[in-house]
Tab-separated table of C-alpha atoms and ligand atoms in Angstrom:
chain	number	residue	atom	x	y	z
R	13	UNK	CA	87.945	87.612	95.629
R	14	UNK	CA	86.799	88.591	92.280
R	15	UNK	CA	88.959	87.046	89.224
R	16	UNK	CA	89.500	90.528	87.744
R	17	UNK	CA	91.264	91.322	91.141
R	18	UNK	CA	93.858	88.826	90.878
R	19	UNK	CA	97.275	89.613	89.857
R	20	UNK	CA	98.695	85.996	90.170
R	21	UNK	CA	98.306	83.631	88.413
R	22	UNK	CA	97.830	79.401	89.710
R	23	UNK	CA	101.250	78.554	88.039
R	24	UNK	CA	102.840	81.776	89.721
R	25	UNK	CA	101.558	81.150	92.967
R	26	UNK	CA	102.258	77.570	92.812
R	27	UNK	CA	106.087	78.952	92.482
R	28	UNK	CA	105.790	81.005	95.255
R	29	UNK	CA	104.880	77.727	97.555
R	30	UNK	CA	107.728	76.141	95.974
R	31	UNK	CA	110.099	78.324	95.229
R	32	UNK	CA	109.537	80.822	97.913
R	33	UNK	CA	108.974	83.592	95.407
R	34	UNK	CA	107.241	85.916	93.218
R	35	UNK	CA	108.488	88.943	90.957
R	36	UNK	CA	105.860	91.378	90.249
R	37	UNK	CA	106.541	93.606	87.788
R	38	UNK	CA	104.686	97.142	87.580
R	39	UNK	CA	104.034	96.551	91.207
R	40	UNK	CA	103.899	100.621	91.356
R	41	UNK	CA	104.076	103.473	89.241
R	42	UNK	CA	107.657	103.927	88.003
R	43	UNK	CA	107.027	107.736	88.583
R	44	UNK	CA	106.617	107.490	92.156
R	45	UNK	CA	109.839	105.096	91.829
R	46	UNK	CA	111.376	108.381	90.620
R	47	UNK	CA	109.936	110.647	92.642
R	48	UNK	CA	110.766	108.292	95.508
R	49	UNK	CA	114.448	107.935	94.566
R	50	UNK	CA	114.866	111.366	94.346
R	51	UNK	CA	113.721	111.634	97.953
R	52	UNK	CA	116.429	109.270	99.198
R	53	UNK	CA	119.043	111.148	97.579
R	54	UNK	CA	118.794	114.248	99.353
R	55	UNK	CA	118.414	111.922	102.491
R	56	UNK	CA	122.083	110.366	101.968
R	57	UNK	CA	123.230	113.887	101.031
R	58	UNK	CA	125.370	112.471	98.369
R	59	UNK	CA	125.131	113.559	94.938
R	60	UNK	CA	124.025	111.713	91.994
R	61	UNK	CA	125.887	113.578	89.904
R	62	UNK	CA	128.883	112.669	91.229
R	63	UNK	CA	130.484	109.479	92.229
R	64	UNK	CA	133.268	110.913	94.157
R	65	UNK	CA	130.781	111.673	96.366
R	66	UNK	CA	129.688	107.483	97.138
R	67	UNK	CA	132.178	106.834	99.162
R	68	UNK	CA	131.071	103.887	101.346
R	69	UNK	CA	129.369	100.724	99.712
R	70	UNK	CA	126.119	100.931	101.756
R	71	UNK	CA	124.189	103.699	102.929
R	72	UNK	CA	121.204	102.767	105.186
R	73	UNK	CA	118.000	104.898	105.442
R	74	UNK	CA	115.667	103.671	107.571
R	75	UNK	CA	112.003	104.581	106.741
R	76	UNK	CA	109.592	106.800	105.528
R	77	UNK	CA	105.778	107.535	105.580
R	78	UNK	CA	105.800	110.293	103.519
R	79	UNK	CA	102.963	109.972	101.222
R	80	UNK	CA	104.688	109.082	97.695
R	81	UNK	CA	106.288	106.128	99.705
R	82	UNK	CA	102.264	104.907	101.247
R	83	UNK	CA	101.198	105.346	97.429
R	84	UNK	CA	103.867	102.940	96.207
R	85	UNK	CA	103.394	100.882	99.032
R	86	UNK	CA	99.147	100.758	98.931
R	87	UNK	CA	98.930	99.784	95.322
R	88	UNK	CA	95.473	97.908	94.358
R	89	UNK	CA	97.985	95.326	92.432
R	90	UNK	CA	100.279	94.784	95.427
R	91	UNK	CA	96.915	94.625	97.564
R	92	UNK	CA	95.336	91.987	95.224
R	93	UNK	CA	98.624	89.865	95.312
R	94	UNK	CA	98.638	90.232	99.174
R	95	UNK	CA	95.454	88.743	99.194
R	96	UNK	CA	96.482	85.643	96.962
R	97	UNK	CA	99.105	85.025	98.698
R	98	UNK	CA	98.890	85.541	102.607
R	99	UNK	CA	94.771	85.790	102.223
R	100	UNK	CA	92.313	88.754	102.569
R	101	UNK	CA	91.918	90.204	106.120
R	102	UNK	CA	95.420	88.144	107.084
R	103	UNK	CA	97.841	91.267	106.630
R	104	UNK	CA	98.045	95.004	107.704
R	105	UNK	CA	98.313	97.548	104.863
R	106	UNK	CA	101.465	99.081	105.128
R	107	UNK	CA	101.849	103.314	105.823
R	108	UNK	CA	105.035	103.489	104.318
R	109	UNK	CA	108.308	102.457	103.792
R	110	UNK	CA	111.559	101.125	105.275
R	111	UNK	CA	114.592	100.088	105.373
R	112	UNK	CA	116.573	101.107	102.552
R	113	UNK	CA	119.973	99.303	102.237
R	114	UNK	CA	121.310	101.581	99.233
R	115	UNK	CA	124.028	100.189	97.627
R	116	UNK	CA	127.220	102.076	95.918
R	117	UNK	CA	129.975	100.644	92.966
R	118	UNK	CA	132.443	100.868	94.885
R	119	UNK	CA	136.023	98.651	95.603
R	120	UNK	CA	135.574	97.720	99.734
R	121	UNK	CA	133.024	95.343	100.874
R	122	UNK	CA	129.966	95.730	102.181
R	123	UNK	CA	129.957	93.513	105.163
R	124	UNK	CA	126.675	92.728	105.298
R	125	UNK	CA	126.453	90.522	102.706
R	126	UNK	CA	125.598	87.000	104.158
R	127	UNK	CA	123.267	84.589	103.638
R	128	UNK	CA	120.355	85.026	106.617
R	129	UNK	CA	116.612	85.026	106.876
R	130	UNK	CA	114.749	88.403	108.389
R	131	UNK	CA	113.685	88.166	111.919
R	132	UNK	CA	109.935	89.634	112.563
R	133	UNK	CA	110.094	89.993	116.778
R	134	UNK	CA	111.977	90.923	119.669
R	135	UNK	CA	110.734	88.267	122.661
R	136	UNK	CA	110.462	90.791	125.883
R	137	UNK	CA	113.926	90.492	128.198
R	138	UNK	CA	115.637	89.279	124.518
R	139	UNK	CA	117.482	91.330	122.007
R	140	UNK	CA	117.791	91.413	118.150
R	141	UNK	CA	115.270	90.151	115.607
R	142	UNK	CA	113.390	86.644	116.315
R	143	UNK	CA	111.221	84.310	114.370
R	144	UNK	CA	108.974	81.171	115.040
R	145	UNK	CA	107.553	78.383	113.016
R	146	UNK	CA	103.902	80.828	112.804
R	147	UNK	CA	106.243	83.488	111.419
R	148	UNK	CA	104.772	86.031	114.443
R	149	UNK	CA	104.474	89.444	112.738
R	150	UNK	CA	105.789	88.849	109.301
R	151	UNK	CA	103.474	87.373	106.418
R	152	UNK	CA	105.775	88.221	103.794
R	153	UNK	CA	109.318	89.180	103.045
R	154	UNK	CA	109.142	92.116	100.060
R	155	UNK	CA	111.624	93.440	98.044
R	156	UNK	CA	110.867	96.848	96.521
R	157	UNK	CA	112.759	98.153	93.912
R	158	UNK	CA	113.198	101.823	93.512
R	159	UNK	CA	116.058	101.649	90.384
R	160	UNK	CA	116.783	99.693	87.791
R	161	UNK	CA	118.188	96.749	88.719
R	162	UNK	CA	120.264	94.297	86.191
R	163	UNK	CA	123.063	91.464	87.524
R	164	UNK	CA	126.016	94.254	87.910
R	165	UNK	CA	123.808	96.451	90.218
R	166	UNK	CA	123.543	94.607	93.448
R	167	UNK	CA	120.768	92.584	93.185
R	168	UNK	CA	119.596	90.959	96.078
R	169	UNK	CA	120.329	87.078	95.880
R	170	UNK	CA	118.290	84.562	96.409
R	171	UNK	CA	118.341	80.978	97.585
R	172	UNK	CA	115.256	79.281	95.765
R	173	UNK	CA	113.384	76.991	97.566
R	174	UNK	CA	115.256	77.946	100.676
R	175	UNK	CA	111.904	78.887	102.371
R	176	UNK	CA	111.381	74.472	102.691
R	177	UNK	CA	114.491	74.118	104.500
R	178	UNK	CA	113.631	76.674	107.443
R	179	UNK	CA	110.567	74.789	109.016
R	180	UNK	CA	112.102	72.234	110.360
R	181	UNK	CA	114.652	74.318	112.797
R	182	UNK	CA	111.993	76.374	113.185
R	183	UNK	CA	109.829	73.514	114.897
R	184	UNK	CA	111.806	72.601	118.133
R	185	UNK	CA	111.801	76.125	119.278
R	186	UNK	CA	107.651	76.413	119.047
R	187	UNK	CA	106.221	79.845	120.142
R	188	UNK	CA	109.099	81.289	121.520
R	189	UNK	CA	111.266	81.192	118.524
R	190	UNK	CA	114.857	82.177	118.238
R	191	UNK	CA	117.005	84.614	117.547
R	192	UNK	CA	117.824	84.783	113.750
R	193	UNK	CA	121.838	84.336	114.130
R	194	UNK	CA	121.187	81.567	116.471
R	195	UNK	CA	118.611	80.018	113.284
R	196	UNK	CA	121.247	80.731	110.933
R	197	UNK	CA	124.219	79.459	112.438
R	198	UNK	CA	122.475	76.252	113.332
R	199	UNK	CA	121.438	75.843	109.335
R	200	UNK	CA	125.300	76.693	108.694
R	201	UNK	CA	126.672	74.291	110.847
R	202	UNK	CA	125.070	71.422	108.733
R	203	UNK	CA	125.315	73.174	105.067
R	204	UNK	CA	121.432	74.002	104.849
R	205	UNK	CA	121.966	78.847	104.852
R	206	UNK	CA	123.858	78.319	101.471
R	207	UNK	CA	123.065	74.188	100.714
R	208	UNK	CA	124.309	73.001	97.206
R	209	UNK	CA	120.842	72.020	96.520
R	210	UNK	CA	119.827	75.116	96.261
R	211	UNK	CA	120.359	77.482	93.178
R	212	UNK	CA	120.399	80.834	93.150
R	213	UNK	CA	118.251	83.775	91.741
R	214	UNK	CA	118.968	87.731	91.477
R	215	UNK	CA	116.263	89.828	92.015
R	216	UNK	CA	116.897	92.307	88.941
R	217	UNK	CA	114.302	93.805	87.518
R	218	UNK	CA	112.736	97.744	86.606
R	219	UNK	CA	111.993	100.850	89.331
R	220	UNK	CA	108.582	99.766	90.632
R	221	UNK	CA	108.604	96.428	90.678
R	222	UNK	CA	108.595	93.988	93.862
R	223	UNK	CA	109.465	91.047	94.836
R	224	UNK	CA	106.974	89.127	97.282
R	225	UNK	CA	108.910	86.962	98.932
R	226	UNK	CA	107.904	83.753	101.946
R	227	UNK	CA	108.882	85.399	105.272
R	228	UNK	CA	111.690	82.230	106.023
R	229	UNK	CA	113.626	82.479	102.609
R	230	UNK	CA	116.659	82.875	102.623
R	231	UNK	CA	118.906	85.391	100.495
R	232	UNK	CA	121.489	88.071	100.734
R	233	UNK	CA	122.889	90.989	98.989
R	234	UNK	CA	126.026	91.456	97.300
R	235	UNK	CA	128.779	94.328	95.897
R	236	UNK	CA	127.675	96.391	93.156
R	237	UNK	CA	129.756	95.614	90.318
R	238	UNK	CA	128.126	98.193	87.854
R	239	UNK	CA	127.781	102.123	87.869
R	240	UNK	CA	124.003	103.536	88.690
R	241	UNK	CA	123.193	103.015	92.550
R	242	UNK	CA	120.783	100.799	93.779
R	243	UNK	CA	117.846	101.825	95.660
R	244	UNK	CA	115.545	98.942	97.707
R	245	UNK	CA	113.541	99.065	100.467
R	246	UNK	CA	113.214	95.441	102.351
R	247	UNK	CA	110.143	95.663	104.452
R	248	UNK	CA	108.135	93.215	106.010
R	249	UNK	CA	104.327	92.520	105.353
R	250	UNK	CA	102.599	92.858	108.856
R	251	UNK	CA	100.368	89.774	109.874
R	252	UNK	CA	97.223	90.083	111.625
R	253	UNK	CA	97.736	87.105	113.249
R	254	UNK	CA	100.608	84.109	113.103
R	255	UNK	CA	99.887	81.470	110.397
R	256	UNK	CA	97.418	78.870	111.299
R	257	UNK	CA	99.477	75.786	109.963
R	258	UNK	CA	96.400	73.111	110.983
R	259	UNK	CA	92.939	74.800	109.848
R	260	UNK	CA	90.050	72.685	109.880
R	261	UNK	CA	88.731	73.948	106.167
R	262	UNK	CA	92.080	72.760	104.996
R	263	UNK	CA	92.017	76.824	103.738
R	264	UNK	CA	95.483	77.126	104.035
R	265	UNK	CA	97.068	80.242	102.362
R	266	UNK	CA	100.192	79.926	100.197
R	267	UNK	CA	102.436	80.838	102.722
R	268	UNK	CA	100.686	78.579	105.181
R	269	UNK	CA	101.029	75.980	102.718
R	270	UNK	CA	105.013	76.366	102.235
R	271	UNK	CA	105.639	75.718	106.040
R	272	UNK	CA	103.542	72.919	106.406
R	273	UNK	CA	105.499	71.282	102.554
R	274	UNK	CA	108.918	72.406	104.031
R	275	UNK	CA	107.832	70.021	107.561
R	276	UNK	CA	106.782	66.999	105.598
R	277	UNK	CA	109.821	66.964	103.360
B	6	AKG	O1	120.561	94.887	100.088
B	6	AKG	C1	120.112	93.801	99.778
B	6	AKG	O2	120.115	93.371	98.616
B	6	AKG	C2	119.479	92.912	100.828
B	6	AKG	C3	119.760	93.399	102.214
B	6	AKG	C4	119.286	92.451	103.263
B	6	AKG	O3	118.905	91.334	103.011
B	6	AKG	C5	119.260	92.870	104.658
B	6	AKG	O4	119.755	93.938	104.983
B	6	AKG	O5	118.683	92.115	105.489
């Protein structure tokens, strides 16, 4: 890759390895945030306008491919980072959008505000979301933010580092994987889905911006404490192919790299 296509920098991506992390701002145009946002709004059928109107604390949309959500999604500064951090020709380009947990001030709770990791895959005769140590299907976790986002508005939390501490339950189950509640109640049981040794971050930031995140960290949203909605969309990066956690070139990507530091520790 050419250096004027990088987005990253070494310290940043270094972070990302150990931290499990990376906030990109100006991922895509703020306009198309707008234009974006205003999209989803007629989709709840709520009005902006008017908060009588919120009256649940979560309203889930699931996806779109419309084209102002590809544009935001297809960026050549999300594409560079892609490349830095899962490595060119290793992910799918995305042709939209999806899902959008949109979040509402409002007094009841949302109920779906645990700590977990995503699942990527359904193994066939299974149900619900899976994941294995190769992270089948899933080279990164993103967080894109379609409002402003500050510490009142429901930002997405985040367990830093929490990305080191998945490998190892990962490892017994091998190809097959398990199912993600199974994963998480096994880290619960033994204080490791919200460990003390882990601090947390909020992913706040501006419309446009994303957060590129390693597919096994772990985080989980919250009640909105402030006043202006919150629109996200959580989707997944689409792998070409699991990670290869033993190459022979030593070539390992980021993410690659992550897995194999969160087995050794
Ligand atoms: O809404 C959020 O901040 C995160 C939601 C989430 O992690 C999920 O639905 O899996």
């Amino acid at each position: 890759m050419s250096a004027a296509a990088a987005v990253l920098t070494d310290d940043q991506i270094e972070r990302f390895v150990t931290e499990g992390f990376v906030h990109l701002p100006e991922a895509f145009p703020r306009e198309l945030a707008d234009e974006c946002r205003a999209f989803l709004w007629r989709e709840t059928g709520l009005d902006p306008e008017d908060p009588a109107t919120w009256t649940q604390p979560v309203v889930r949309l699931d996806g779109y491919g419309d084209a102002p959500f590809r544009q935001a999604a297809g960026t050549p500064r999300l594409h560079a980072a892609f490349d830095q951090l899962v490595g060119p020709g290793r992910w799918l380009p995305r042709t939209g959008l999806g899902t959008f947990p949109i979040r509402f001030p409002h007094p009841q709770d949302p109920g779906d505000a645990g700590w977990h990791v995503d699942g990527s895959y359904t193994p066939p005769g299974e149900q619900g979301y899976w994941l294995n140590l190769r992270s089948r299907d899933r080279a990164l976790l993103m967080l894109f933010l379609f409002s402003d986002v500050d510490a009142d508005s429901a930002p997405t939390r985040i367990k830093v580092g929490s990305h080191l501490d998945v490998p190892p339950f990962l490892e017994p189950h091998g190809e097959r994987g398990v199912n993600l509640f199974e994963l998480c109640g096994a880290m619960d049981e033994v204080g490791k889905l919200d460990s003390p040794d882990r601090p947390q971050a909020l992913a706040t930031g501006r419309a446009g911006d994303v957060y590129l995140c390693h597919p096994f960290l772990i985080h989980g949203a919250q009640s909105h404490h402030g006043t202006v909605p919150r629109f996200l969309a959580q989707p997944p990066l689409l792998s070409t192919a699991p990670l290869d956690l033993d190459r022979a070139d030593g070539a390992h990507s980021p993410v690659e790299r992550a897995v194999r530091l969160g087995l050794r520790a």
